[in-house]
Each structure stands twice: as C-alpha cells, then as structure tokens.
mmCIF file of C-alpha atoms in Angstrom:
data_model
loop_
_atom_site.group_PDB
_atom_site.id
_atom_site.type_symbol
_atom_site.label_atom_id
_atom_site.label_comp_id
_atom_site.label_asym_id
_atom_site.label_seq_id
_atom_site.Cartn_x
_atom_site.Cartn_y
_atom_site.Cartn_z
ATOM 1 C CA UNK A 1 0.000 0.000 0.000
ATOM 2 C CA UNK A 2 1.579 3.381 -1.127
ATOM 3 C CA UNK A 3 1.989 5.900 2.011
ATOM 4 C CA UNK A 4 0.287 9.191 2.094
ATOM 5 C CA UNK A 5 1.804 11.744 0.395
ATOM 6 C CA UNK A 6 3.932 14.252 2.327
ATOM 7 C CA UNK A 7 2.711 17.456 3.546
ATOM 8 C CA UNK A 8 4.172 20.509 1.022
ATOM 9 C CA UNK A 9 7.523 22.427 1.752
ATOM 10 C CA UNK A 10 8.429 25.478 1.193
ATOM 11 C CA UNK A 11 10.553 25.385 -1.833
ATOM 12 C CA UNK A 12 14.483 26.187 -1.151
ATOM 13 C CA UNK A 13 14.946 30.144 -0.568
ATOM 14 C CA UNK A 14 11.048 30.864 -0.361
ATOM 15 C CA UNK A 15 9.689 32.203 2.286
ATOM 16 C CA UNK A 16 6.433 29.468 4.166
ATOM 17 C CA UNK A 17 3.160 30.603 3.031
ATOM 18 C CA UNK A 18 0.356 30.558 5.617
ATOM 19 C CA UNK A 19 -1.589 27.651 3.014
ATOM 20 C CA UNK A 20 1.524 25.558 3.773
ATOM 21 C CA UNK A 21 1.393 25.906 7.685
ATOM 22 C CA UNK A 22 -2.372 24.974 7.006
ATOM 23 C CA UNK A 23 -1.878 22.133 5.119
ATOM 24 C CA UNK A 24 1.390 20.632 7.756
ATOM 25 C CA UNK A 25 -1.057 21.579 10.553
ATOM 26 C CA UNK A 26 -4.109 19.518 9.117
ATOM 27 C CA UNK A 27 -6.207 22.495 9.819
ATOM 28 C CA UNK A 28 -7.818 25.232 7.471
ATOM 29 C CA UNK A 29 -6.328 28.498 6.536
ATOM 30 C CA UNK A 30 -8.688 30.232 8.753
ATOM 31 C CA UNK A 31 -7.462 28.729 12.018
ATOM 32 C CA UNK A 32 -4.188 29.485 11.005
ATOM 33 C CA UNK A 33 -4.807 32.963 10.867
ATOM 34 C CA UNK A 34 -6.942 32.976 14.108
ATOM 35 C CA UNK A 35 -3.636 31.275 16.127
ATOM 36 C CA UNK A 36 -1.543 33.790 14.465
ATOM 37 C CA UNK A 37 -3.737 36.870 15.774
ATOM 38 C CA UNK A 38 -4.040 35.118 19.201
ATOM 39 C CA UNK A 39 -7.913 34.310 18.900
ATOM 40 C CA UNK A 40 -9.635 32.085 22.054
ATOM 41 C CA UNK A 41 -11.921 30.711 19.331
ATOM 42 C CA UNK A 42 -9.190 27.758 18.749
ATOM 43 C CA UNK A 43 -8.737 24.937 20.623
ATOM 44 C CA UNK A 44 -5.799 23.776 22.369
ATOM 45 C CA UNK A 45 -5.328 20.708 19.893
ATOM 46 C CA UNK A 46 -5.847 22.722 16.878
ATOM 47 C CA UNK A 47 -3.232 25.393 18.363
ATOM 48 C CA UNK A 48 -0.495 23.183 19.169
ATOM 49 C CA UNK A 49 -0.628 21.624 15.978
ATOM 50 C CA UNK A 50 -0.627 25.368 13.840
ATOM 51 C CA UNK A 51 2.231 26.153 16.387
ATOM 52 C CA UNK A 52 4.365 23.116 15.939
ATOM 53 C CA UNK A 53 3.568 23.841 12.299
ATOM 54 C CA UNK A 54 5.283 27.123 12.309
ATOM 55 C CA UNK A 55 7.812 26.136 13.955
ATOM 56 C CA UNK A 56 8.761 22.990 11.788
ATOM 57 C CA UNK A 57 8.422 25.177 9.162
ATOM 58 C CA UNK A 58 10.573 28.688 10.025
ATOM 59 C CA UNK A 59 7.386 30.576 8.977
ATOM 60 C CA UNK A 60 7.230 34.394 9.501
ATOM 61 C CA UNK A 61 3.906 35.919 9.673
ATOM 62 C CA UNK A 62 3.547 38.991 7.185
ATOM 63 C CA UNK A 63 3.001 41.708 9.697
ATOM 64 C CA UNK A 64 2.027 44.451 7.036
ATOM 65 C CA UNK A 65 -0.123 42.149 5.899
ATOM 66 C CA UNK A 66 -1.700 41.644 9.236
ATOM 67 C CA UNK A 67 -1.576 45.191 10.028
ATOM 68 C CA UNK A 68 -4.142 45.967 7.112
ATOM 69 C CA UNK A 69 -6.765 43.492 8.821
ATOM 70 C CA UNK A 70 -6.079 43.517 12.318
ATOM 71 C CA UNK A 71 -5.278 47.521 12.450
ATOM 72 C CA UNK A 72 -2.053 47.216 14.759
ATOM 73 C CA UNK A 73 1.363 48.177 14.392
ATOM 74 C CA UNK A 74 2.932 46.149 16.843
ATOM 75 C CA UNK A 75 4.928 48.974 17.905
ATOM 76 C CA UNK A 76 5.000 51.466 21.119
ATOM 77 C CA UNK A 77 6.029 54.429 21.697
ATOM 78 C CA UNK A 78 7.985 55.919 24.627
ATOM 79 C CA UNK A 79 7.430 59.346 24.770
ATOM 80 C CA UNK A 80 10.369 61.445 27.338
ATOM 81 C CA UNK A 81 9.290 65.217 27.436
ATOM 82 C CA UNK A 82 13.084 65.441 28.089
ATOM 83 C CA UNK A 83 16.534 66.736 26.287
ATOM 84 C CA UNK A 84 19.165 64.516 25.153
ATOM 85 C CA UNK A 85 21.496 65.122 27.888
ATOM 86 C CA UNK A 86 18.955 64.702 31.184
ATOM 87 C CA UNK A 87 17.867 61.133 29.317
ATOM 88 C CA UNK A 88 21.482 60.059 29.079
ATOM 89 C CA UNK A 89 22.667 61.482 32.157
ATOM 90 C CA UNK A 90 20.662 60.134 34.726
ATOM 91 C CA UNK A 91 19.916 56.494 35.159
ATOM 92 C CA UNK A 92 16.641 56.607 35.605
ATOM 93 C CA UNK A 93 15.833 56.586 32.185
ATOM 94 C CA UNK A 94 18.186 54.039 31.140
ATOM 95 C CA UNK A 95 16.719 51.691 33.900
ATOM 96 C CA UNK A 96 12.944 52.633 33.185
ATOM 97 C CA UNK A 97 13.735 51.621 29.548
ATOM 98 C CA UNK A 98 14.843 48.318 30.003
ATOM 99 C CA UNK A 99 12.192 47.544 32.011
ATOM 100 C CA UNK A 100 9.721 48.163 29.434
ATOM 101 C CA UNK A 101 11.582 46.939 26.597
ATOM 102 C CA UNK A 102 12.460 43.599 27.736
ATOM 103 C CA UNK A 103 8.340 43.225 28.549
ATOM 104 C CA UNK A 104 7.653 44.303 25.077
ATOM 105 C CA UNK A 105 10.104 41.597 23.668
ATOM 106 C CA UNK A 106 8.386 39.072 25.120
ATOM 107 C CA UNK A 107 5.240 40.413 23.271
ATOM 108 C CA UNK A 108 6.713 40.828 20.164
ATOM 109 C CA UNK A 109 6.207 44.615 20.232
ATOM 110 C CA UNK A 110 8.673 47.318 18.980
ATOM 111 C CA UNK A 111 9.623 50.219 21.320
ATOM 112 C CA UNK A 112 9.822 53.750 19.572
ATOM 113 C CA UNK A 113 11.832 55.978 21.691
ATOM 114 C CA UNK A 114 10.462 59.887 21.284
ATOM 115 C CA UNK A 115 11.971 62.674 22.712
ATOM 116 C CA UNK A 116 9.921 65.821 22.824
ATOM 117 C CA UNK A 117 11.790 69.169 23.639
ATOM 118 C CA UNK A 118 9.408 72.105 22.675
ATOM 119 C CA UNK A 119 6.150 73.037 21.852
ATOM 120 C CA UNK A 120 6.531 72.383 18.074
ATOM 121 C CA UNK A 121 7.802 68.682 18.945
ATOM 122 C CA UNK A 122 5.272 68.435 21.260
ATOM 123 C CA UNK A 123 1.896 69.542 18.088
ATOM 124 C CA UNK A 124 3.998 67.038 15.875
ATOM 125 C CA UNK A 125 4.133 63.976 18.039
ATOM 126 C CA UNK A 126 0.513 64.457 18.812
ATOM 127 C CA UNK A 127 -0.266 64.247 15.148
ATOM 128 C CA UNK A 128 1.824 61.563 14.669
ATOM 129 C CA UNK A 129 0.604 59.463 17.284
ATOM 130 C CA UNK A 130 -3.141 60.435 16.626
ATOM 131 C CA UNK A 131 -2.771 58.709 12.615
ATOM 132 C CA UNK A 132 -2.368 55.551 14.959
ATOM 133 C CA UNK A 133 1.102 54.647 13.801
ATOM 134 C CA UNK A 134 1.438 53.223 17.253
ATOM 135 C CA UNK A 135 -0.778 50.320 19.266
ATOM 136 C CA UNK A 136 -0.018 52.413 22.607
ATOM 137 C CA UNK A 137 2.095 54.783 24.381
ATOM 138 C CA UNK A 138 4.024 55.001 27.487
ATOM 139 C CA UNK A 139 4.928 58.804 28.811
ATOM 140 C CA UNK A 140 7.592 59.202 31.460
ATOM 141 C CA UNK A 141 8.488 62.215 33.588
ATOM 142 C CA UNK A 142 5.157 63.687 33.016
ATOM 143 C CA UNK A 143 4.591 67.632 33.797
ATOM 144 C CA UNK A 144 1.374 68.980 35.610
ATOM 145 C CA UNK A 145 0.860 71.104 32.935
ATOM 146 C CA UNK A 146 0.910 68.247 29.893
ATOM 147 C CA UNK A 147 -2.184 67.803 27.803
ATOM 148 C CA UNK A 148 -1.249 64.820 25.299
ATOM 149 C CA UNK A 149 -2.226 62.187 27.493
ATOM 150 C CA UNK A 150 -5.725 63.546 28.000
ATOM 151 C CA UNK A 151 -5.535 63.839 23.810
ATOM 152 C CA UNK A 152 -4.582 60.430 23.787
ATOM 153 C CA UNK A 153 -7.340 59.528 26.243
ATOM 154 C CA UNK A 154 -9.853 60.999 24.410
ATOM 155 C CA UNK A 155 -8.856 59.319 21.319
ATOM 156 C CA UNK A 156 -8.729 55.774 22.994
ATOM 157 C CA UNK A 157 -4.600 55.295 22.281
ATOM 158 C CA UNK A 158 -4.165 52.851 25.114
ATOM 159 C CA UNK A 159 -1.583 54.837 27.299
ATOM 160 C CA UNK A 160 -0.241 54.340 30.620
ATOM 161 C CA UNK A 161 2.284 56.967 32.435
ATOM 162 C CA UNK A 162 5.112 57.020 34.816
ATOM 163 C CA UNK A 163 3.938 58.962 37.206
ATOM 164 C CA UNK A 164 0.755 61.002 37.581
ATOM 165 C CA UNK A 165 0.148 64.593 36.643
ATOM 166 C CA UNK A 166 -2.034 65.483 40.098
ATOM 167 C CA UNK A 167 -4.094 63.889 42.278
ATOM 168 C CA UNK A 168 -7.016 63.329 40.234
ATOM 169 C CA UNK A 169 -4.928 61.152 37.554
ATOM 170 C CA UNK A 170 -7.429 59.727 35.261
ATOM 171 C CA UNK A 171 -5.018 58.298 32.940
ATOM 172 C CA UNK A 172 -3.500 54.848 33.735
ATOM 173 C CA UNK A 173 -0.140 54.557 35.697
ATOM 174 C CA UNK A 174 2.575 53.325 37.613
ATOM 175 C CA UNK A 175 4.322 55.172 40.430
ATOM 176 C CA UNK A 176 6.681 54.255 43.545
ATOM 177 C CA UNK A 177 5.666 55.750 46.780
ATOM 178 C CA UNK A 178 6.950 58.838 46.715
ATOM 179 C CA UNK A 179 5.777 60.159 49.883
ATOM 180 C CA UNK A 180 6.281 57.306 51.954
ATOM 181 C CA UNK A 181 10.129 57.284 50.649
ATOM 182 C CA UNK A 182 10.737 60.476 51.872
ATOM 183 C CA UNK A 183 9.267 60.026 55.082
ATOM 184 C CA UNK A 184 11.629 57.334 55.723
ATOM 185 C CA UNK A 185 14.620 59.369 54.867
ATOM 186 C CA UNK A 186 13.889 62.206 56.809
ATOM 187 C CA UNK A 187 12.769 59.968 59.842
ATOM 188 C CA UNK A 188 16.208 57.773 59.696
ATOM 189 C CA UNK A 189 17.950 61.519 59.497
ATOM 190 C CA UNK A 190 16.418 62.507 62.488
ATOM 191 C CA UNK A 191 16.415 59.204 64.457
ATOM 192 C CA UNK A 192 20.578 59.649 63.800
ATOM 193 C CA UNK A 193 19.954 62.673 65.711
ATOM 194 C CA UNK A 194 20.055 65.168 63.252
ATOM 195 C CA UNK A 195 17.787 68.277 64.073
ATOM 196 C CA UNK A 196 18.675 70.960 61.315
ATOM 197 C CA UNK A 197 16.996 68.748 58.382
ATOM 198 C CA UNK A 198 16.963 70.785 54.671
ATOM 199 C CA UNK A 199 15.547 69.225 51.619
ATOM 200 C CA UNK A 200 16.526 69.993 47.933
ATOM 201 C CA UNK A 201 13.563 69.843 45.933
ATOM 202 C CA UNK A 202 12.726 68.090 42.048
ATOM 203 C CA UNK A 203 10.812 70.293 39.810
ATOM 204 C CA UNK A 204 7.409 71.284 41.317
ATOM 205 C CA UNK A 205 5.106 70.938 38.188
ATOM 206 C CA UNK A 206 5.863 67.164 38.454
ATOM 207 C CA UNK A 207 3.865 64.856 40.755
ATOM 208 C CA UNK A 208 6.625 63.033 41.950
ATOM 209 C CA UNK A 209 8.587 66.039 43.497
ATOM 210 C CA UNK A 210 5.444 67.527 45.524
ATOM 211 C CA UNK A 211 5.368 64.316 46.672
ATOM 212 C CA UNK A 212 8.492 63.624 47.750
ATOM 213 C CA UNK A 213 8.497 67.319 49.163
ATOM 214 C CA UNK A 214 4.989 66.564 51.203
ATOM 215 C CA UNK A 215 6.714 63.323 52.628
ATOM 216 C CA UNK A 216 9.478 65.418 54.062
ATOM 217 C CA UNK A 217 7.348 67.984 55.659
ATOM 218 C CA UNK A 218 4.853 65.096 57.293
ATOM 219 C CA UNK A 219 8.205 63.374 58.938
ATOM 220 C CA UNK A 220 8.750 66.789 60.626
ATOM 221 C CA UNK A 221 5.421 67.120 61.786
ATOM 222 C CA UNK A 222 4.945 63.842 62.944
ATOM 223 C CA UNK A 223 8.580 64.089 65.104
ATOM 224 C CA UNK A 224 6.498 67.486 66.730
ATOM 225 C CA UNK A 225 9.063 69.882 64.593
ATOM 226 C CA UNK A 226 7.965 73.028 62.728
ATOM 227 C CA UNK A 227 8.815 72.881 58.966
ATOM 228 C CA UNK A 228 10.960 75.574 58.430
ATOM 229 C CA UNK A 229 10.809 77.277 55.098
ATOM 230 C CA UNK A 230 14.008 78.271 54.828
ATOM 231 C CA UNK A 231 15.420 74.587 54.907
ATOM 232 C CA UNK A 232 13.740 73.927 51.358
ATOM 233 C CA UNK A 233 15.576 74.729 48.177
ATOM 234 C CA UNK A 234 13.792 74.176 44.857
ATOM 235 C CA UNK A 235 15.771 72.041 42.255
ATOM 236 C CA UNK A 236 15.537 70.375 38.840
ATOM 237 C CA UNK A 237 16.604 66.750 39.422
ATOM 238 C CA UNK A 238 20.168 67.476 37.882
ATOM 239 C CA UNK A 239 23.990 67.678 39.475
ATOM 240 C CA UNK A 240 24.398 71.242 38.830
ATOM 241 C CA UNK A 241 20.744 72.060 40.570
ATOM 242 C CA UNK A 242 21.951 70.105 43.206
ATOM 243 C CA UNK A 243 25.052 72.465 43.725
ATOM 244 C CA UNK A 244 23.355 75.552 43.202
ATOM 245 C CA UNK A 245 20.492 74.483 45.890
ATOM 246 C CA UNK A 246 23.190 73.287 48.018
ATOM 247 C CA UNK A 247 24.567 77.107 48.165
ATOM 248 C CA UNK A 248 21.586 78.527 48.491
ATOM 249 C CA UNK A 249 20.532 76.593 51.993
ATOM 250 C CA UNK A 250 23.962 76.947 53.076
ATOM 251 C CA UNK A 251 24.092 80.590 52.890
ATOM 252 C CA UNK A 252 20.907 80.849 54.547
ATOM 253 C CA UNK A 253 21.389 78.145 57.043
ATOM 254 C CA UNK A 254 24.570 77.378 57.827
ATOM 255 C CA UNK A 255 23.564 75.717 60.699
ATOM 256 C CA UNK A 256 22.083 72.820 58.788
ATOM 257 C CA UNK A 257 22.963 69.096 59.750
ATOM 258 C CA UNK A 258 20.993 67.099 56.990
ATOM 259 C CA UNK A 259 19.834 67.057 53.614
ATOM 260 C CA UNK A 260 17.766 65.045 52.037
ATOM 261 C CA UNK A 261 17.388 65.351 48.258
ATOM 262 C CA UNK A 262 15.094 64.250 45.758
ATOM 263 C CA UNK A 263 16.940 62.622 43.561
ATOM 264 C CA UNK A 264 20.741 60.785 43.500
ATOM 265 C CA UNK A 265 21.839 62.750 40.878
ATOM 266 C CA UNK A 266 20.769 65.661 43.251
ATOM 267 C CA UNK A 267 22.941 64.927 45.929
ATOM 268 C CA UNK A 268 25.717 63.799 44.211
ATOM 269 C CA UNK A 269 25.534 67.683 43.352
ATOM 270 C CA UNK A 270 24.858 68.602 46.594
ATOM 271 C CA UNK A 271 27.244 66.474 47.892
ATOM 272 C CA UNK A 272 30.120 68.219 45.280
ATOM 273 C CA UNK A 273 29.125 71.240 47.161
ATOM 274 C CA UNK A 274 29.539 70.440 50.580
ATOM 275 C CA UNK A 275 32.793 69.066 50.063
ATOM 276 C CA UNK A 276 34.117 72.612 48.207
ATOM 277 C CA UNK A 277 32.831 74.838 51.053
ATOM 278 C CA UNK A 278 35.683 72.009 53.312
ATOM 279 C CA UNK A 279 32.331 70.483 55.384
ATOM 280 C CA UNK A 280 32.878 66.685 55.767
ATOM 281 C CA UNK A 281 29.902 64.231 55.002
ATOM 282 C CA UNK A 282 28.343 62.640 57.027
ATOM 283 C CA UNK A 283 30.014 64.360 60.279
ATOM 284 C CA UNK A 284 29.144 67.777 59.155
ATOM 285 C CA UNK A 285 26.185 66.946 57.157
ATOM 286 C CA UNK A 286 24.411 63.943 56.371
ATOM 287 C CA UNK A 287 23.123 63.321 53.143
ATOM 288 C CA UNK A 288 20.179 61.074 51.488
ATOM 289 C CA UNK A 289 19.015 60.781 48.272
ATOM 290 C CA UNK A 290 16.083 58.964 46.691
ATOM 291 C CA UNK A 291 16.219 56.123 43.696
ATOM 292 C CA UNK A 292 19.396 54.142 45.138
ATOM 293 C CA UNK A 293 20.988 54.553 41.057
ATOM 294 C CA UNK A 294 23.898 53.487 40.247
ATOM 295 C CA UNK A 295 25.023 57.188 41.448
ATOM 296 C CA UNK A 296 24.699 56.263 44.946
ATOM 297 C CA UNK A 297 26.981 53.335 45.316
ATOM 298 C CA UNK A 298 29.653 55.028 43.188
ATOM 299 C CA UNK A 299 29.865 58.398 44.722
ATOM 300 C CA UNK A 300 32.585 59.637 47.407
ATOM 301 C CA UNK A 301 31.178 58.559 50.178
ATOM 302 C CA UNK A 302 28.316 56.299 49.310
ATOM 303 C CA UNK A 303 25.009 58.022 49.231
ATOM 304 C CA UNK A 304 22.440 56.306 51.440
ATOM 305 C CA UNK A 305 19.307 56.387 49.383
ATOM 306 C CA UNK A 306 15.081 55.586 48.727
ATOM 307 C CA UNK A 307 15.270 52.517 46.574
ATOM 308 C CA UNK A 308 12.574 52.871 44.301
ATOM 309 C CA UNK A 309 11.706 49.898 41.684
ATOM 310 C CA UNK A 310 12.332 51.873 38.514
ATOM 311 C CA UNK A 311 12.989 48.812 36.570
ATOM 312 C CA UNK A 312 9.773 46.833 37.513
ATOM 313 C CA UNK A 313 8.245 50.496 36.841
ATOM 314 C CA UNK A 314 8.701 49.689 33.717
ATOM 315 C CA UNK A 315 7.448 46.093 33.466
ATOM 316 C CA UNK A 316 4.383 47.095 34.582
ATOM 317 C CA UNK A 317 3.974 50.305 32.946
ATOM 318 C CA UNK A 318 4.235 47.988 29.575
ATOM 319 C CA UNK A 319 2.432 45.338 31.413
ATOM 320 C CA UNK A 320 -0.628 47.544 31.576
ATOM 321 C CA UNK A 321 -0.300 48.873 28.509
ATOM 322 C CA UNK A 322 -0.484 45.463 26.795
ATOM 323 C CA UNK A 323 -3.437 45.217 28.859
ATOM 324 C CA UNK A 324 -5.329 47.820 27.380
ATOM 325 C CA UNK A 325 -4.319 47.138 23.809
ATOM 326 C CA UNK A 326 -5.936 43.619 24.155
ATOM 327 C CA UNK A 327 -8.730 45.237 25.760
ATOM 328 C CA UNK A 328 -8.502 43.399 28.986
ATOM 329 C CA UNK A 329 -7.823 46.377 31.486
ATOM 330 C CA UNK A 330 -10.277 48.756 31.194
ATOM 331 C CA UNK A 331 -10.300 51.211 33.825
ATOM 332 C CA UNK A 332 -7.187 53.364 34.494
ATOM 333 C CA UNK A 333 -5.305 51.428 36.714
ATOM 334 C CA UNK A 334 -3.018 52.664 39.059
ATOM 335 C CA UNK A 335 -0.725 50.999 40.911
ATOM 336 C CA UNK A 336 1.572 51.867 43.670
ATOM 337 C CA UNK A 337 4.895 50.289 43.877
ATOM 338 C CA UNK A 338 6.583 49.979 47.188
ATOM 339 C CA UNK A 339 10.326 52.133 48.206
ATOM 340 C CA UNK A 340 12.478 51.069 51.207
ATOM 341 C CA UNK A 341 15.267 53.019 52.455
ATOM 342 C CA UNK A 342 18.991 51.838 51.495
ATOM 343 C CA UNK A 343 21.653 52.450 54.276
ATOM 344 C CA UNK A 344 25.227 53.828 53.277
ATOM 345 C CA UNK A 345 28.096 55.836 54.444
ATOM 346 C CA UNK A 346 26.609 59.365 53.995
ATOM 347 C CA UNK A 347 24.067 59.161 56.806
#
C-alpha cells in the first residue's frame, strides 16, 4: 500500500506561506490565521498543531499584511518630554527603559523611543501618534501642565504613564511611593539625631517632586518639629541644581545638619558642594538621596538612598499597557509600587 503523500515544503529560498502551515497543521487556513492573531476561538489541539507547524516550518507571519486586517502596528512608543542630555545622564531613564523593553520583547512589540523638547515637537508627536502609527504609548516624567495624554485619552490610544500629573490622575499609571520614601529618609535623618533637616527639591510641576516634598514635611510634623521654610531649596533633578540648591541653603542656614534630596543625581551635586565649602559628610552633614541609582553606590562617600523599583516600573507600565491594547484592562489602573530606604556611608 503506497503511504500518504507528504505534507508541502516550502521550496528552497522561499519564504512558508500561511496555506503551507495549514496544510502541515491539518487544519484550514482560517485557524491558522486565528492562532496567528491570538484568537480564544481555537482549541488547544488545533493550536499546538498550527504552532508546531510554524515552527517545523521557520514561517514568519507577514506583519504588514496583518496590520491591514487587524489595524495594529505592533509597535509602542515611549514618549520622554526630556533633552538629550537629562535622558542620558541620569539612570533613571536608562533603567525605566529596560524595564519596558524587555516586557515588550516578550510580546513581540517594537519600542519607539520619542523625545519631545518644545512646543513644536510636542503639536507634531501628537499628530503623529493620533494617525495611529502606534498600538499604545508610554509617557515618562510627566509635567502637571501636559495635555497629550488627556488627547490620547480621548482618542482611545491605550496609554499608561510614569507617574501622575495630580491627584485626580485619570489616565492609567505606575508610580513608587513617593511620599512614603521620603518620610523614611527624613525619619532615619532625624532618628541619627540630626535636628537641622533641609531638603533639595525636584521640579514642582511634576507629581513626583510635591510628593516627595509633602513626605518630608509630614516626617517633621509627625517628630512634633515646625517645617521651616528656609530649609527647602527648589531644584531640577540634575547635578548642577543640586550644587546651586546646596549654596543657596547653606548661605541661609549654615547651621544645617541634613539634607535630604530628591533625587541621586541631586545629591551627588549637593554632595560636590559640601565638600568645596571644606564640610565633611556625614560628620558635618548627612546626606540622602532617593532612587538608590547606580550614582549612589559610586559616589565619594556612598550616598544612602530611597530605593525605588524603577525597573519593575517599567514592566508594569508595559504590562498595563499590553493590557489595554488587548482590551482586557479597562479602567485606568493605578498601581503603587513599594520604596524602602537603602543604608550607606553618607548618613
């Protein structure tokens, strides 16, 4: 008795065609397709066998072809409202990105990087990303004052922030604990027995620096001591902002014993300061800074520091956003990602 004949091949140098996964598979075209766009009408027998088909066979779905029926891109953008040099300066950004990117990987997704400087940047990317050239968007180091993500919103782009804008954050997003962070830093300063407790400030339009201001004022309160004004300089998250705020509290305070600054790359600046104006840390003045980077282990001496999770920030930020592309997390979610305090030489 002659045996069946053989399911087809690709011929040498052509790419598999979807009819030939179909026809190794034992299945129609159709469920083919329906596997390949991740359908739950399929079941798990049919599934297996499309997927052991494609694999057997080195096939490559035609995304552009896939595109035109199922209307995505597979691509993301990451949108930093940022310059060149803050984004390559400061580790945060560099860890916040490879916590999305390797979730999108495991998707299959492409990650877009955008920077947006200006106000013309800002009117193009919003017409870009309004043409849906993009399934979603993620938005880090988001300003009070920044109206694309309700655009987005209002368009249905599934988009999910870093961060939150205000209190009444409508928009999807991930954050660390800003507040509680600084709480803990200023409560370890003063349980050292430090009394003269300043704080260098992030940028004020920004969520995450009121909060991390309002968790340093409600340490003081709760230890029964009256926030002094004078003790809080306003900064920008940078090195040199850091110096510059660093002067400024010492020539009105002199007398200060503590600082606790928003950011590691804050009071590595504040830090440069100190040291030029011959005061010793930590027996002069302690110092803490908040996202234990890779500044704080490598800075003269060690900076203790608020860990934050910026990495996992990003997993979920991507997480969520993959969510709401597939339509299974409606709702704005916002999640709240726990900080703990990392002790080092400089308090």
């Amino acid at each position: 008795m002659a045996s069946a004949e053989p399911p087809p091949r690709a011929a040498v140098g052509r790419r598999p065609t979807l009819e030939q996964v179909a026809a190794r598979a034992g299945v129609g075209r159709g469920t083919v397709s329906r596997v390949i766009n991740r359908s739950p009408k399929v079941s798990e027998r049919s599934r297996a066998a499309v997927e052991r088909a494609i694999d057997e066979l080195g096939y490559v779905p035609n995304l552009a072809a896939r595109s035109l029926v199922t209307r995505r891109t597979h691509s993301v953008a990451l949108v930093v409202p940022e310059a060149e040099t803050r984004l390559f300066s400061e580790p945060y950004f560099s860890t916040i990105i490879r916590g999305v990117s390797s979730r999108l990987s495991t998707a299959g997704m492409q990650l877009l990087l955008v920077l947006v400087r200006d106000g013309e940047e800002h009117a193009r990317l919003a017409s870009y990303l309004t043409a849906q050239r993009v399934d979603g968007v993620l938005m880090v180091a988001v300003h009070s004052d920044d109206t694309l993500p309700d655009l987005l919103d209002g368009l249905a782009v599934p988009t999910v922030l870093a961060g939150r804008r205000h209190d009444l954050e409508h928009v999807g997003h991930v954050r660390a604990d800003n507040s509680g962070g600084a709480r803990l830093a200023v409560q370890h300063l003063l349980d050292k027995g430090r009394r003269t407790v300043a704080t260098i400030t992030g940028p004020l339009d920004m969520d995450v620096a009121r909060a991390r201001l309002d968790g340093y004022r409600e340490a003081l309160r709760s230890a029964g001591i009256t926030v002094d004004e004078g003790l809080i300089s306003h900064g920008d998250f940078t090195e040199g902002g850091g110096r510059v705020a660093m002067r400024d509290l010492l020539q009105r305070r002199p007398d200060l014993d503590a600082v606790f600054a928003a950011s590691d790359v804050t009071a590595s600046g504040a830090v440069h300061e100190l040291r030029t104006r011959g005061l010793r840390v930590p027996d002069d003045v302690a110092v803490v800074g908040f996202d234990d980077s890779i500044v704080a282990r490598h800075i003269d001496p060690p900076l203790t520091s608020v860990r934050q999770p910026i990495e996992e920030m990003g997993h979920t930020m991507a997480s969520l956003l993959l969510d709401e592309i597939d339509q299974r997390g409606k709702g704005h979610r916002e999640v709240v990602l726990p900080t703990e305090l990392v002790l080092r030489e400089s308090a």
